[in-house]
Coordinates of C-alpha atoms in Angstrom, one line a residue:
X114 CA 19.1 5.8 -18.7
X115 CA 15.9 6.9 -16.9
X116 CA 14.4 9.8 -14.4
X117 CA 15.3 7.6 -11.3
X118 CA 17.9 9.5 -9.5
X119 CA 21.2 7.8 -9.6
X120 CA 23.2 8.2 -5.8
X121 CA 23.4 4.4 -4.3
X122 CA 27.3 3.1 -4.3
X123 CA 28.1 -0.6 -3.6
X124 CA 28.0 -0.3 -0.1
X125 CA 24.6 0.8 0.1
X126 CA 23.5 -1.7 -2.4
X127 CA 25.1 -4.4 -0.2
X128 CA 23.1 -3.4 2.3
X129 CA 19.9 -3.4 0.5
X130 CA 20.6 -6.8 0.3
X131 CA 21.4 -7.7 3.4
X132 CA 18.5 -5.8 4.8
X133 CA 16.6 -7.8 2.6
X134 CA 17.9 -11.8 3.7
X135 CA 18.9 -10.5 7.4
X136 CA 14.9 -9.9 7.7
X137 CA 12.2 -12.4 9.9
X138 CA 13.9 -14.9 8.6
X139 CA 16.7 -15.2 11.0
X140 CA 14.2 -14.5 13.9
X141 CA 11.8 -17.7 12.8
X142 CA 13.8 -19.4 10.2
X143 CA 16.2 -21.6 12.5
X144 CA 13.4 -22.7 14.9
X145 CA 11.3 -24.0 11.7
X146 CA 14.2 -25.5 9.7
X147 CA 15.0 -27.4 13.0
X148 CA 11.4 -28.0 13.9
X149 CA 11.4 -29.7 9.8
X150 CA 15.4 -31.3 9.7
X151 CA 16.3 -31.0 13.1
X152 CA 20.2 -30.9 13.5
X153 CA 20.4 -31.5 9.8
X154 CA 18.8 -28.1 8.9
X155 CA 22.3 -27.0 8.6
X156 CA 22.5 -28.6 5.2
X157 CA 19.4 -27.1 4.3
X158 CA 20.9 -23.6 4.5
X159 CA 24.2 -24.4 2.9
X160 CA 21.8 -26.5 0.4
X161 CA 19.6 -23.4 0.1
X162 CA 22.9 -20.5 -0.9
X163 CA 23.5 -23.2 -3.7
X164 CA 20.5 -23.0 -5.3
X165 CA 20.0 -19.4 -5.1
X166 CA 23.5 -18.5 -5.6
X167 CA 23.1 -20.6 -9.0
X168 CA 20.2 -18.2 -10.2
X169 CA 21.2 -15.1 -8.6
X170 CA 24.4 -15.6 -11.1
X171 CA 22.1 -15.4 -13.8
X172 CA 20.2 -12.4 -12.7
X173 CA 23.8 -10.5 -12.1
X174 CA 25.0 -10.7 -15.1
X175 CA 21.3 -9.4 -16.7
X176 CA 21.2 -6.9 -13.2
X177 CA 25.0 -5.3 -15.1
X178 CA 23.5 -5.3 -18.4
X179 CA 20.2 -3.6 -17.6
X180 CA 20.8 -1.5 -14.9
X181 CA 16.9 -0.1 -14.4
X182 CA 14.2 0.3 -12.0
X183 CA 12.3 -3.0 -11.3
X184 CA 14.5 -5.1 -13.9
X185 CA 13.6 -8.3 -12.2
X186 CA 9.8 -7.6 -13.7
X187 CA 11.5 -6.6 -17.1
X188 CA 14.1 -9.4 -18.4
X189 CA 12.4 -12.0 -19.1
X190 CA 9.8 -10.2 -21.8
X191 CA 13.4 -9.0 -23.5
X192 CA 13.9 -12.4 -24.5
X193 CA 10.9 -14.2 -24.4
X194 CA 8.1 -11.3 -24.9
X195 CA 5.2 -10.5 -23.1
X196 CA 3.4 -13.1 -22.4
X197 CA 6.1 -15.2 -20.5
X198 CA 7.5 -12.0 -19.3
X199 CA 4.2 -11.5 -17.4
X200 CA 4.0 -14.7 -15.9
X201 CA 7.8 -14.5 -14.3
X202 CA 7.0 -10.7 -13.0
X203 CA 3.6 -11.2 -11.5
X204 CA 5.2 -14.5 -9.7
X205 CA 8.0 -11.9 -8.4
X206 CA 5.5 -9.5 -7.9
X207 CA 3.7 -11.6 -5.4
X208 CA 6.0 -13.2 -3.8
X209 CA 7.9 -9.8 -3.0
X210 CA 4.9 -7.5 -2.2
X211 CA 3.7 -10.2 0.0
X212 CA 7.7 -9.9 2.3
X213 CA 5.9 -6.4 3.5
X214 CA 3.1 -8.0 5.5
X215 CA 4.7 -10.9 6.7
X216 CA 7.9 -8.8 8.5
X217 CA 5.0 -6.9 10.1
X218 CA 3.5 -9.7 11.5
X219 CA 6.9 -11.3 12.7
X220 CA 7.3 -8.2 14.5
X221 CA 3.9 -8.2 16.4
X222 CA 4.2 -11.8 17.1
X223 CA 7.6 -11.3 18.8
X224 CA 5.9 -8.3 20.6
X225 CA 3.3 -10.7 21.7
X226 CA 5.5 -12.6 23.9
X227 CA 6.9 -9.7 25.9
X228 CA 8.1 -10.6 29.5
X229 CA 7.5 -7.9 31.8
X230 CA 4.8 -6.8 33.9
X231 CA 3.5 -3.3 32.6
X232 CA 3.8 -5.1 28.3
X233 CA 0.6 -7.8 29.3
X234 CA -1.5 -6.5 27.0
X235 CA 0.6 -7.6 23.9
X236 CA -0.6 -10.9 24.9
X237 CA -3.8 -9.9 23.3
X238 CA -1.9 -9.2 19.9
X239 CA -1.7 -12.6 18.6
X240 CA -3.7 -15.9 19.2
X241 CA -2.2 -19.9 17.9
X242 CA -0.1 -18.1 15.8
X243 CA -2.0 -15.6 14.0
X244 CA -2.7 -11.8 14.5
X245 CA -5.4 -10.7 16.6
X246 CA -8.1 -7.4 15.5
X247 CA -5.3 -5.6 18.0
X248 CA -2.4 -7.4 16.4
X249 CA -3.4 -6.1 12.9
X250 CA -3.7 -2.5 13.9
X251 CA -0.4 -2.8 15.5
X252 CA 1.0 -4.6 12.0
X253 CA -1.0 -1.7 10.2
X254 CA 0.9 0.6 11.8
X255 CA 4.5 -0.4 10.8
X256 CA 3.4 -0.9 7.6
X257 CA 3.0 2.9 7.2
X258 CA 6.0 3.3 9.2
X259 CA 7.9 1.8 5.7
X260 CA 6.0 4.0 3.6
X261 CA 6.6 7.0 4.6
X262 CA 10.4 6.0 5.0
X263 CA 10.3 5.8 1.3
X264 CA 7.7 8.4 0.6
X265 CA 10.3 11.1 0.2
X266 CA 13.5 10.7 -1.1
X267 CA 15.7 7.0 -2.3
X268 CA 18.5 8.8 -0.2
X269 CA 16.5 9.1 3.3
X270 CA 15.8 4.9 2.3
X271 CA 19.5 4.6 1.0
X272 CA 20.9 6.4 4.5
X273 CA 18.2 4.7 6.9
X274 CA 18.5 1.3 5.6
X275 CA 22.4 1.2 6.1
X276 CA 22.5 2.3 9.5
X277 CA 19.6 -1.0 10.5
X278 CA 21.3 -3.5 7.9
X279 CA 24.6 -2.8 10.4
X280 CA 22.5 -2.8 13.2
X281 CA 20.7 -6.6 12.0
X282 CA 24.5 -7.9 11.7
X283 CA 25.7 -7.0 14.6
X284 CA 22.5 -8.5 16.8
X285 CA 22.6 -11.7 15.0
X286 CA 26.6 -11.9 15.7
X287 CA 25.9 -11.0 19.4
X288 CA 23.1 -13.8 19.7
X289 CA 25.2 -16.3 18.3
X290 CA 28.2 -15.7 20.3
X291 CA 25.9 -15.3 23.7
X292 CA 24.2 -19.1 22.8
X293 CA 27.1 -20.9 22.3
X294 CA 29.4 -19.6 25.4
X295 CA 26.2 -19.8 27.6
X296 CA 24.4 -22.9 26.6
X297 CA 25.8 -25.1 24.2
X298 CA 24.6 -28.7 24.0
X299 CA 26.6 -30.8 21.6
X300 CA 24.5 -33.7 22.4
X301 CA 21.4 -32.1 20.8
X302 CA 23.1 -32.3 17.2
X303 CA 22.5 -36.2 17.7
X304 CA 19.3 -36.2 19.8
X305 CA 17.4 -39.1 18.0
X306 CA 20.1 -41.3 16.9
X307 CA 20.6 -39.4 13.9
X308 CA 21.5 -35.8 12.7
X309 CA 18.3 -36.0 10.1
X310 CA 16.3 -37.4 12.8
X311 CA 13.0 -37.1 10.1
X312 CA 14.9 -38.4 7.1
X313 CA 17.0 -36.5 4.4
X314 CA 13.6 -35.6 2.6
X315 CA 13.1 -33.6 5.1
X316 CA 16.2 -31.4 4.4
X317 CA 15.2 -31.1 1.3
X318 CA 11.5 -29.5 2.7
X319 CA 12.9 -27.2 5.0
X320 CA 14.8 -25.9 2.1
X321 CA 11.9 -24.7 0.3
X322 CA 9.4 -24.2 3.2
X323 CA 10.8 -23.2 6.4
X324 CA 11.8 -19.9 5.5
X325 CA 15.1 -20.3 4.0
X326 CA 14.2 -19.5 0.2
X327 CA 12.3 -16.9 2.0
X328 CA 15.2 -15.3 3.6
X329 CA 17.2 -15.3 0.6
X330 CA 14.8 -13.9 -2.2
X331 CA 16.3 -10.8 -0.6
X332 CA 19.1 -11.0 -3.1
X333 CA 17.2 -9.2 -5.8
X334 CA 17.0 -6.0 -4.1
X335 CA 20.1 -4.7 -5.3
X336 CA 18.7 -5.5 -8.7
X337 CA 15.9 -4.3 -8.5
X338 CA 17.3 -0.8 -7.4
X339 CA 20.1 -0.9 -9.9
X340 CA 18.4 2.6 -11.6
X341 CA 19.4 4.0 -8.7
X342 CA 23.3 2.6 -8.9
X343 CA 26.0 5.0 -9.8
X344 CA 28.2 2.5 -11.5
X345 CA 25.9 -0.6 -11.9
X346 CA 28.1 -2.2 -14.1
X347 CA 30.4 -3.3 -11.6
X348 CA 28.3 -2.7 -8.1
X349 CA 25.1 -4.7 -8.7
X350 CA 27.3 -8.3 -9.4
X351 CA 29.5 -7.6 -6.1
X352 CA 26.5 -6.3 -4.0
X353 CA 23.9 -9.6 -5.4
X354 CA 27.1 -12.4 -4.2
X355 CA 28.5 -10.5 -1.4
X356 CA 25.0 -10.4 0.1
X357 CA 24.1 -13.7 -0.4
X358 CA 27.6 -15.5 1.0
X359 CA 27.8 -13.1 4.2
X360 CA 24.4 -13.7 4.7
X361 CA 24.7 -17.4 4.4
X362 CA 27.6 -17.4 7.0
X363 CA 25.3 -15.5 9.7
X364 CA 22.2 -18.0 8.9
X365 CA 24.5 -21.3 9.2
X366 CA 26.6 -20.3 12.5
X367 CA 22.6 -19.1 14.0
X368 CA 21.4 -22.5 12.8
X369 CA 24.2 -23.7 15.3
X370 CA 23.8 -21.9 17.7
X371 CA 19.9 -22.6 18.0
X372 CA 19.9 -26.3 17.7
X373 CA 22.9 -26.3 20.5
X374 CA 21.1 -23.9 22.8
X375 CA 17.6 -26.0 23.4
X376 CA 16.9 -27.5 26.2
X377 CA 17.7 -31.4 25.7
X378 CA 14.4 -32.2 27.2
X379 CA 12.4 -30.3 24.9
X380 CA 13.3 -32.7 22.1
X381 CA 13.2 -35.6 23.9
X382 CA 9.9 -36.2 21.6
X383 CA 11.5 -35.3 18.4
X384 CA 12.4 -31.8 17.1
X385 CA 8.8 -31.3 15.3
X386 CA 7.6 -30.8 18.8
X387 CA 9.6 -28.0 19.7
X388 CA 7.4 -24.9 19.7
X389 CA 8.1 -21.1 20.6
X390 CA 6.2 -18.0 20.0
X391 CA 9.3 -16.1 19.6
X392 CA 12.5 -18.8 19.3
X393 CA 15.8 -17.1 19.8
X394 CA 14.3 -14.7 22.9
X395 CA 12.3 -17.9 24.6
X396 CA 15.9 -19.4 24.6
X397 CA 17.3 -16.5 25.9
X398 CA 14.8 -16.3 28.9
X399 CA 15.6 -20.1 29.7
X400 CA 19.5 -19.4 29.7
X401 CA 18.8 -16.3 31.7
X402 CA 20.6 -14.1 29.7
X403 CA 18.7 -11.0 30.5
X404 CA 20.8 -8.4 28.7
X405 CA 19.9 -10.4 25.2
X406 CA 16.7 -10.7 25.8
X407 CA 15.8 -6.9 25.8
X408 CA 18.3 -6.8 22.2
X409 CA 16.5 -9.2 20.8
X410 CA 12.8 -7.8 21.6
X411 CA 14.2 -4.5 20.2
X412 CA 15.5 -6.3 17.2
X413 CA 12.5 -8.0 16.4
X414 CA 11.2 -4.2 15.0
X415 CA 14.9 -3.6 13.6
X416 CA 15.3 -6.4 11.6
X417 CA 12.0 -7.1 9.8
X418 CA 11.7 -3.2 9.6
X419 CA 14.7 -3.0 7.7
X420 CA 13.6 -5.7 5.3
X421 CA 9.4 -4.1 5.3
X422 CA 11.6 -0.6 4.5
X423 CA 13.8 -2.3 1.5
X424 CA 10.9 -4.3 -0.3
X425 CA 8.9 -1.3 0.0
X426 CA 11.3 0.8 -2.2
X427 CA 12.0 -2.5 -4.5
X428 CA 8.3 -4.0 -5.1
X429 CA 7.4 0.1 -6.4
X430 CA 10.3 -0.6 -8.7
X431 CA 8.9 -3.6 -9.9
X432 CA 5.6 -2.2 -10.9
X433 CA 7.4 1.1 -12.1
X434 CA 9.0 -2.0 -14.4
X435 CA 5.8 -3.9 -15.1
X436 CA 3.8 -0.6 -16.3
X437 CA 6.9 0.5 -18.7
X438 CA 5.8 -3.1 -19.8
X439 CA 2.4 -2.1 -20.2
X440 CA 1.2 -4.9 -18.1
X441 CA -0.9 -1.9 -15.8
X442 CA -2.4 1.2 -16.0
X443 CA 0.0 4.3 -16.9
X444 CA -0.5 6.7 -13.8
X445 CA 1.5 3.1 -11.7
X446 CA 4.9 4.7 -13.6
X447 CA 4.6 8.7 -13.0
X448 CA 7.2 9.2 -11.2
X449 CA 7.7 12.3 -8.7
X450 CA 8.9 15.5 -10.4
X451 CA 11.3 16.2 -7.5
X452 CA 12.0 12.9 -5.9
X453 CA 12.5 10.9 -8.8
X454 CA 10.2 8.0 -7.4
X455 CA 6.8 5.9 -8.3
X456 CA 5.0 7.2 -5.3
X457 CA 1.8 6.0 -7.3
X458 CA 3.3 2.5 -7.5
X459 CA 4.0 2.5 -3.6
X460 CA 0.3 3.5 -2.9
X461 CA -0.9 0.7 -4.7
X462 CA 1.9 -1.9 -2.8
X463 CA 0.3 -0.7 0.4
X464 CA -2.8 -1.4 -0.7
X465 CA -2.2 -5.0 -1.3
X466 CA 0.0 -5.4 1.9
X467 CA -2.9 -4.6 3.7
X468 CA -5.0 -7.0 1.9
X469 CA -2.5 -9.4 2.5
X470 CA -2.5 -8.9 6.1
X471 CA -5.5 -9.0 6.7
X472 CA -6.5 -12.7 4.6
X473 CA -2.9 -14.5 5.9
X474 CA -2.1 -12.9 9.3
X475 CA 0.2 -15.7 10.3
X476 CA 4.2 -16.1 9.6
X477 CA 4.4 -19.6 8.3
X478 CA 1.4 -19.4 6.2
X479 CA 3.1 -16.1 4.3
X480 CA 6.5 -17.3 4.0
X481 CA 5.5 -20.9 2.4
X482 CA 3.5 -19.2 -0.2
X483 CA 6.0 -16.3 -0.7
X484 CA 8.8 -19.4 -1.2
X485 CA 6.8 -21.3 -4.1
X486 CA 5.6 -17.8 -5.7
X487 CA 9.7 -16.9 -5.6
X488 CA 10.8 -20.2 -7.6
X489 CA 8.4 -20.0 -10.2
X490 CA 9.7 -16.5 -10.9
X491 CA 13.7 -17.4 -10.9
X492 CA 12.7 -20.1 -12.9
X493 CA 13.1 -17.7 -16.5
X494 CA 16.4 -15.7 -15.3
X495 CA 18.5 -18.5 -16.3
X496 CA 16.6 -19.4 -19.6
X497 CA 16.3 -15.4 -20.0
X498 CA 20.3 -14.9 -19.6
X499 CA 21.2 -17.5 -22.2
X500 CA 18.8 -16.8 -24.3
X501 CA 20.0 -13.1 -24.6
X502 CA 23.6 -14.6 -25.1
X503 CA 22.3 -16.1 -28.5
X504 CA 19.8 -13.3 -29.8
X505 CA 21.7 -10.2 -28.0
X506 CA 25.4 -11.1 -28.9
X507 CA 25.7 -7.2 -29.7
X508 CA 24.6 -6.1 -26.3
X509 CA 27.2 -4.4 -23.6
X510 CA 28.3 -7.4 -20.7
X511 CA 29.8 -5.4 -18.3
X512 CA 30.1 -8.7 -16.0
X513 CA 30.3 -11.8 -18.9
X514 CA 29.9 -15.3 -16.6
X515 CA 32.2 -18.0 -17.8
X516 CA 30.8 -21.3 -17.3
X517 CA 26.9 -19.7 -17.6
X518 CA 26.3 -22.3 -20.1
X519 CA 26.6 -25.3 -17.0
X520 CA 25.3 -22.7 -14.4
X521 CA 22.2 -21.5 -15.9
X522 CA 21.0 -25.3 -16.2
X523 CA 22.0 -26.2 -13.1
X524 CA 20.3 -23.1 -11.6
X525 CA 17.0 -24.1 -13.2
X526 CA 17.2 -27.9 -12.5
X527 CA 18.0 -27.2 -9.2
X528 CA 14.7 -24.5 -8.8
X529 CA 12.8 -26.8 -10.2
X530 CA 14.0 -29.5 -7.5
X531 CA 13.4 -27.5 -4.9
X532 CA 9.7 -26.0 -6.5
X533 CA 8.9 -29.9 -6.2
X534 CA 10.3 -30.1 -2.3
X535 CA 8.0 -27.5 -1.5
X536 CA 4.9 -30.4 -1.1
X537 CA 2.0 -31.3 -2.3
X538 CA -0.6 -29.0 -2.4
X539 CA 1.3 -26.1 -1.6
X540 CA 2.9 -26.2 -5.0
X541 CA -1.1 -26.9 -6.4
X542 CA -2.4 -23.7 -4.4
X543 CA 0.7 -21.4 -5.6
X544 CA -0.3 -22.1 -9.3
X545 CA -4.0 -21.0 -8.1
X546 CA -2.9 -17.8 -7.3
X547 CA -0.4 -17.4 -10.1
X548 CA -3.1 -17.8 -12.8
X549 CA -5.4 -15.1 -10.8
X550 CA -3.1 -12.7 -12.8
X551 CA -3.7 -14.1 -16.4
X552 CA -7.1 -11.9 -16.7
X553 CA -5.2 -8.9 -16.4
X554 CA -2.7 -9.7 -19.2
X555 CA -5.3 -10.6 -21.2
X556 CA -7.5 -7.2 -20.9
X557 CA -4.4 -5.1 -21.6
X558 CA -3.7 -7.5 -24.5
X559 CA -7.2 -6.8 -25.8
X560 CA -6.3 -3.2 -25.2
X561 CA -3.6 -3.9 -27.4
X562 CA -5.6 -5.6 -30.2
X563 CA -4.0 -9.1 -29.4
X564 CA -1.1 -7.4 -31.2
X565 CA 1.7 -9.9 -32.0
X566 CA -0.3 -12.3 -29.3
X567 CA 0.3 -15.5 -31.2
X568 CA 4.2 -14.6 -31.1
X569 CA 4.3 -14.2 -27.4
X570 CA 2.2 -16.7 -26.5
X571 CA 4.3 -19.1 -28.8
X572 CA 7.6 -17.7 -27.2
X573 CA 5.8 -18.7 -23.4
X574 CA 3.9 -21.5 -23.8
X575 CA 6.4 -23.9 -22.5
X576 CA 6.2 -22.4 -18.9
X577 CA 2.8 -23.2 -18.8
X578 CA 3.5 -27.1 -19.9
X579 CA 5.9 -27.0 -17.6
X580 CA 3.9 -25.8 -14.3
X581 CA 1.2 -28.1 -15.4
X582 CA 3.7 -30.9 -15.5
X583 CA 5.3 -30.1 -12.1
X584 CA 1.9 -29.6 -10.3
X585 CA 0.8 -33.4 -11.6
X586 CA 4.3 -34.8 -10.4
X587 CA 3.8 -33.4 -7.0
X588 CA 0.8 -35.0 -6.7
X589 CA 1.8 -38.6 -7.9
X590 CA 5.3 -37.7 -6.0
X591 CA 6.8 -39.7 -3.1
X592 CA 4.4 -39.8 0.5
X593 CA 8.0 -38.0 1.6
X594 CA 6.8 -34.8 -0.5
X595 CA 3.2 -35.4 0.2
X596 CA 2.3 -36.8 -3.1
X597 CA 0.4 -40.2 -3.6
X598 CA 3.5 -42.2 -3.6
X599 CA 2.6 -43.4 -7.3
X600 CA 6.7 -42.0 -8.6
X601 CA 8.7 -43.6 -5.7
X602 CA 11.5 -41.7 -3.8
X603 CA 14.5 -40.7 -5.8
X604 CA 12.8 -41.6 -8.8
X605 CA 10.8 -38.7 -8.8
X606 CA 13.8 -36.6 -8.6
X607 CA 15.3 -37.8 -11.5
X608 CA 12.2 -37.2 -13.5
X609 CA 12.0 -34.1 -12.8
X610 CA 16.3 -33.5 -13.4
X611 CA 15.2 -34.9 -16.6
X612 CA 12.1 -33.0 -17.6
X613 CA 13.9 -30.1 -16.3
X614 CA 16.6 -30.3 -19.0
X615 CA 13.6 -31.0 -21.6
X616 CA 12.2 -27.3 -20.2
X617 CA 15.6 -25.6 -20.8
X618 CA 16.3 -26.7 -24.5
X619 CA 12.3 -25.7 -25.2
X620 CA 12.8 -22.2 -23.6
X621 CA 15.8 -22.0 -24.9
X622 CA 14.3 -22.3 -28.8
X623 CA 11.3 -20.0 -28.1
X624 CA 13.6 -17.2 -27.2
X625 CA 12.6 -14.2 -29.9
X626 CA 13.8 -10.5 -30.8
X627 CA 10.6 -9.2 -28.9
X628 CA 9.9 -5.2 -29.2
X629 CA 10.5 -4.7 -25.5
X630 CA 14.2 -5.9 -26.2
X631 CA 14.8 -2.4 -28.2
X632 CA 13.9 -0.6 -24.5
X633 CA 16.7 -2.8 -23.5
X634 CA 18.9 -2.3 -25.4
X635 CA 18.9 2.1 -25.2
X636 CA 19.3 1.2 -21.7
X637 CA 22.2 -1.2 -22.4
X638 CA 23.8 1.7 -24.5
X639 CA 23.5 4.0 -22.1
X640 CA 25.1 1.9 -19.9
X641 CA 27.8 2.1 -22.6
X642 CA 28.4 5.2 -23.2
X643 CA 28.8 6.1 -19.7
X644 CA 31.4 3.6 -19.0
X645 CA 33.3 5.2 -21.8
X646 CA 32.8 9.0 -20.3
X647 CA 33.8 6.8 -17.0
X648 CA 37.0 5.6 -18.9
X649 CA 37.9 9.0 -20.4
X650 CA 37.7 10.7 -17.5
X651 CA 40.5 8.9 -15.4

């Protein structure tokens, strides 16, 4: 199917997954989902695993049919051609190669807050909650640290990532258990009068900005390494859902275990209040559990190392995927003659990680704009997987969905909710930095000789009605979503369920027999023929 060396089994895909989600996010995402919701953040998880579980269905089902490096960057130009197929993969692009940086910093700032006597000058590392000149150099460093990791060989990754993803399950199981037999408050869960002391709009926000749609963007890894699957057909489905559902399991019962574990007098002036440099380990000081403390400073490397280490295998996939798209320059796709990997691709990647560091040095700042970036992306895998239903009815299913056709909607209504949650003008400043990329698919489309342009563009142009149309409703939104009030509350949601549905049947029409979809489909026969060798041999 390609060079890419084929030697990951489901375990180990399950584990890039969970390595992914199990990342900074369950080291920050609890505190800011209860600083947002307060108790009621624990709807804003389970609220969270529904909306992404809805798209990541999608994606399966396109992850078994196409099993290839960096196929998040690739599906959408099968069925929609280039120039909508650009748009999805640089949105992925960015908010993936932007995950590296931000689990460096989360590491540093945990470091910051060290304890003990002879670790004061970590102090120095971060300031208000963003990396000092000492803190970057630190964050520098572990950034190489998950380069060189993959600089070798997909097996040292595949071997190394397993043994930390077990490690990150077991420390978050550990925390949980230590918080609620220790210091369990029941009370705090109606601290304010209310379990949504700020208002059910609020669970809605901390759904899209507090890290959660952060943490789980993870679930793409597997997909995004399915070239290096030995049997994708059946492990990339069963490692995308298994990771997601244990995953959500771990982030509800930490959720718990945080909001019962603070100190009832810290919220006496409302959960936004309630800060800490580094949440679960400033609780475990106050509850004097000593022993928890130490895991937790040592998992505060492990766990956003593990995730740095998985997305910097997965985002060289993606531009290994974006150059076979001839979206960048050929020497991004070389792969190694004995490894079998992009190394150019991951030189490039810690390029921009570094540049990313370096202008957003803080972890809220990063994970916000890595959110938004993610649901503009997801937004096509739904319209892409139906689409392919209609134009690619030859094509090998290895997983076929029943019910897609009530899914895939609902999966992009329900992105598009949550895009809209995000706030005004974060949702503004995400399309900013989403149309930076349009130069570049415009000079390799000049390159091209604007060759079958008019087709693609044609085929795309309703994403770009669309973003315009959900930037101007988050504007005029409710006060709640930091619009101008001019749609009220509740109305605006159904506007946008409505328009939403308007989006789908457009994309769904524009769909066209592009020329990348014949690179699909020898992939898709491959994928074929090997499952016949597979059945002929038992």
């Amino acid at each position: 199917m390609n060079n890419l060396n084929r030697n990951m089994g489901t375990f180990s895909l399950i584990m890039v997954g969970l390595g992914s989600i199990i990342g900074s996010g369950w080291l920050f995402g609890a505190w800011r989902a209860a600083q947002i919701a307060g108790p009621a953040a624990i709807f804003s998880w389970i609220i969270g695993m529904i909306v992404i579980g809805m798209i990541a269905l999608s994606y399966s089902e396109l992850g078994a049919m196409f099993p290839e490096a960096g196929g998040m960057v690739k599906y959408t130009q099968y069925s929609h051609g280039s120039f909508l197929g650009f748009i999805a993969a640089w949105a992925n692009w960015i908010a993936i190669v932007s995950v590296i940086p931000v689990e460096a910093v989360a590491s540093v700032q945990y470091m910051s807050s060290w304890p003990w006597e002879w670790a004061q000058w970590t102090s120095a590392l971060v300031k208000e909650g963003t990396l000092t000149g000492k803190g970057l150099l630190v964050a520098t460093a572990l950034l190489l640290v998950y380069f060189f990791l993959n600089y070798w060989t997909v097996g040292l990754f595949s071997k190394a990532n397993s043994i930390i993803t077990i490690f990150k399950i077991v420390i978050p199981g550990l925390t949980i258990g230590a918080l609620l037999f220790v210091g369990f408050n029941s009370g705090n869960f109606t601290a304010g009068d209310s379990i949504a002391p700020s208002g059910w709009a609020s669970v809605l926000t901390a759904v899209a900005t507090s890290g959660i749609v952060f943490a789980f963007n993870g679930f793409q890894s597997p997909i995004n390494m399915a070239g290096e699957a030995k049997n994708p057909g059946k492990s990339i489905p069963i490692a995308v859902i298994s990771s997601i559902l244990i995953a959500t399991v771990i982030y509800v019962l930490l959720q718990v275990a945080f909001i019962g574990a603070v100190d009832p007098s810290a919220i006496v002036n409302g959960w936004s209040h309630l800060n800490f440099n580094s949440p679960f380990a400033d609780l475990a000081i106050a509850l004097g559990i000593n022993w928890l403390v130490i895991v937790l400073y040592a998992d505060a490397f492990v766990s956003p190392s593990g995730t740095g280490i998985t997305y910097t295998a997965t985002t060289a996939r993606m531009l290994y995927g974006m150059e076979k798209n001839k979206y960048l320059p050929s020497f991004i796709g070389r792969l190694h003659p004995l490894y079998g990997i992009p190394r150019q691709a991951m030189f490039v990647n810690l390029g921009i990680s570094l540049i990313f560091l370096f202008l957003f040095r803080g972890w809220g700042v990063l994970a916000e704009i890595i959110s938004v970036a993610t649901l503009i992306s997801y937004l096509t895998g739904p319209i892409t997987v139906m689409t392919l239903r209609k134009i690619g009815k030859d094509l090998y299913r290895p997983l076929r969905l029943k019910g897609l056709s009530i899914i895939a909607p609902l999966g992009f209504i329900f992105a598009s909710l949550t895009l809209y949650w995000a706030r005004w003008p974060l949702t503004g400043q995400v399309l900013f930095i989403i149309l930076i990329g349009f130069p570049i698919y415009f000079y390799y489309q000049a390159k091209n000789n604007w060759k079958d342009f008019k087709k693609n563009f044609k085929a795309g142009a309703w994403m770009v009605v669309y973003l315009l149309s959900m930037v101007v409703i988050s504007w005029l939104g409710s006060e709640k979503f930091g619009g101008l009030n001019v749609i009220k509350y509740g109305w605006d949601m159904l506007l946008i369920t409505v328009l939403s549905l308007f989006f789908y049947a457009w994309a769904l029409k524009s769909g066209i027999e592009s020329e990348s979809l014949d690179e699909g489909r020898k992939v898709n026969d491959a994928l074929r023929a090997a499952q016949k060798e597979r059945v002929n041999e038992k």
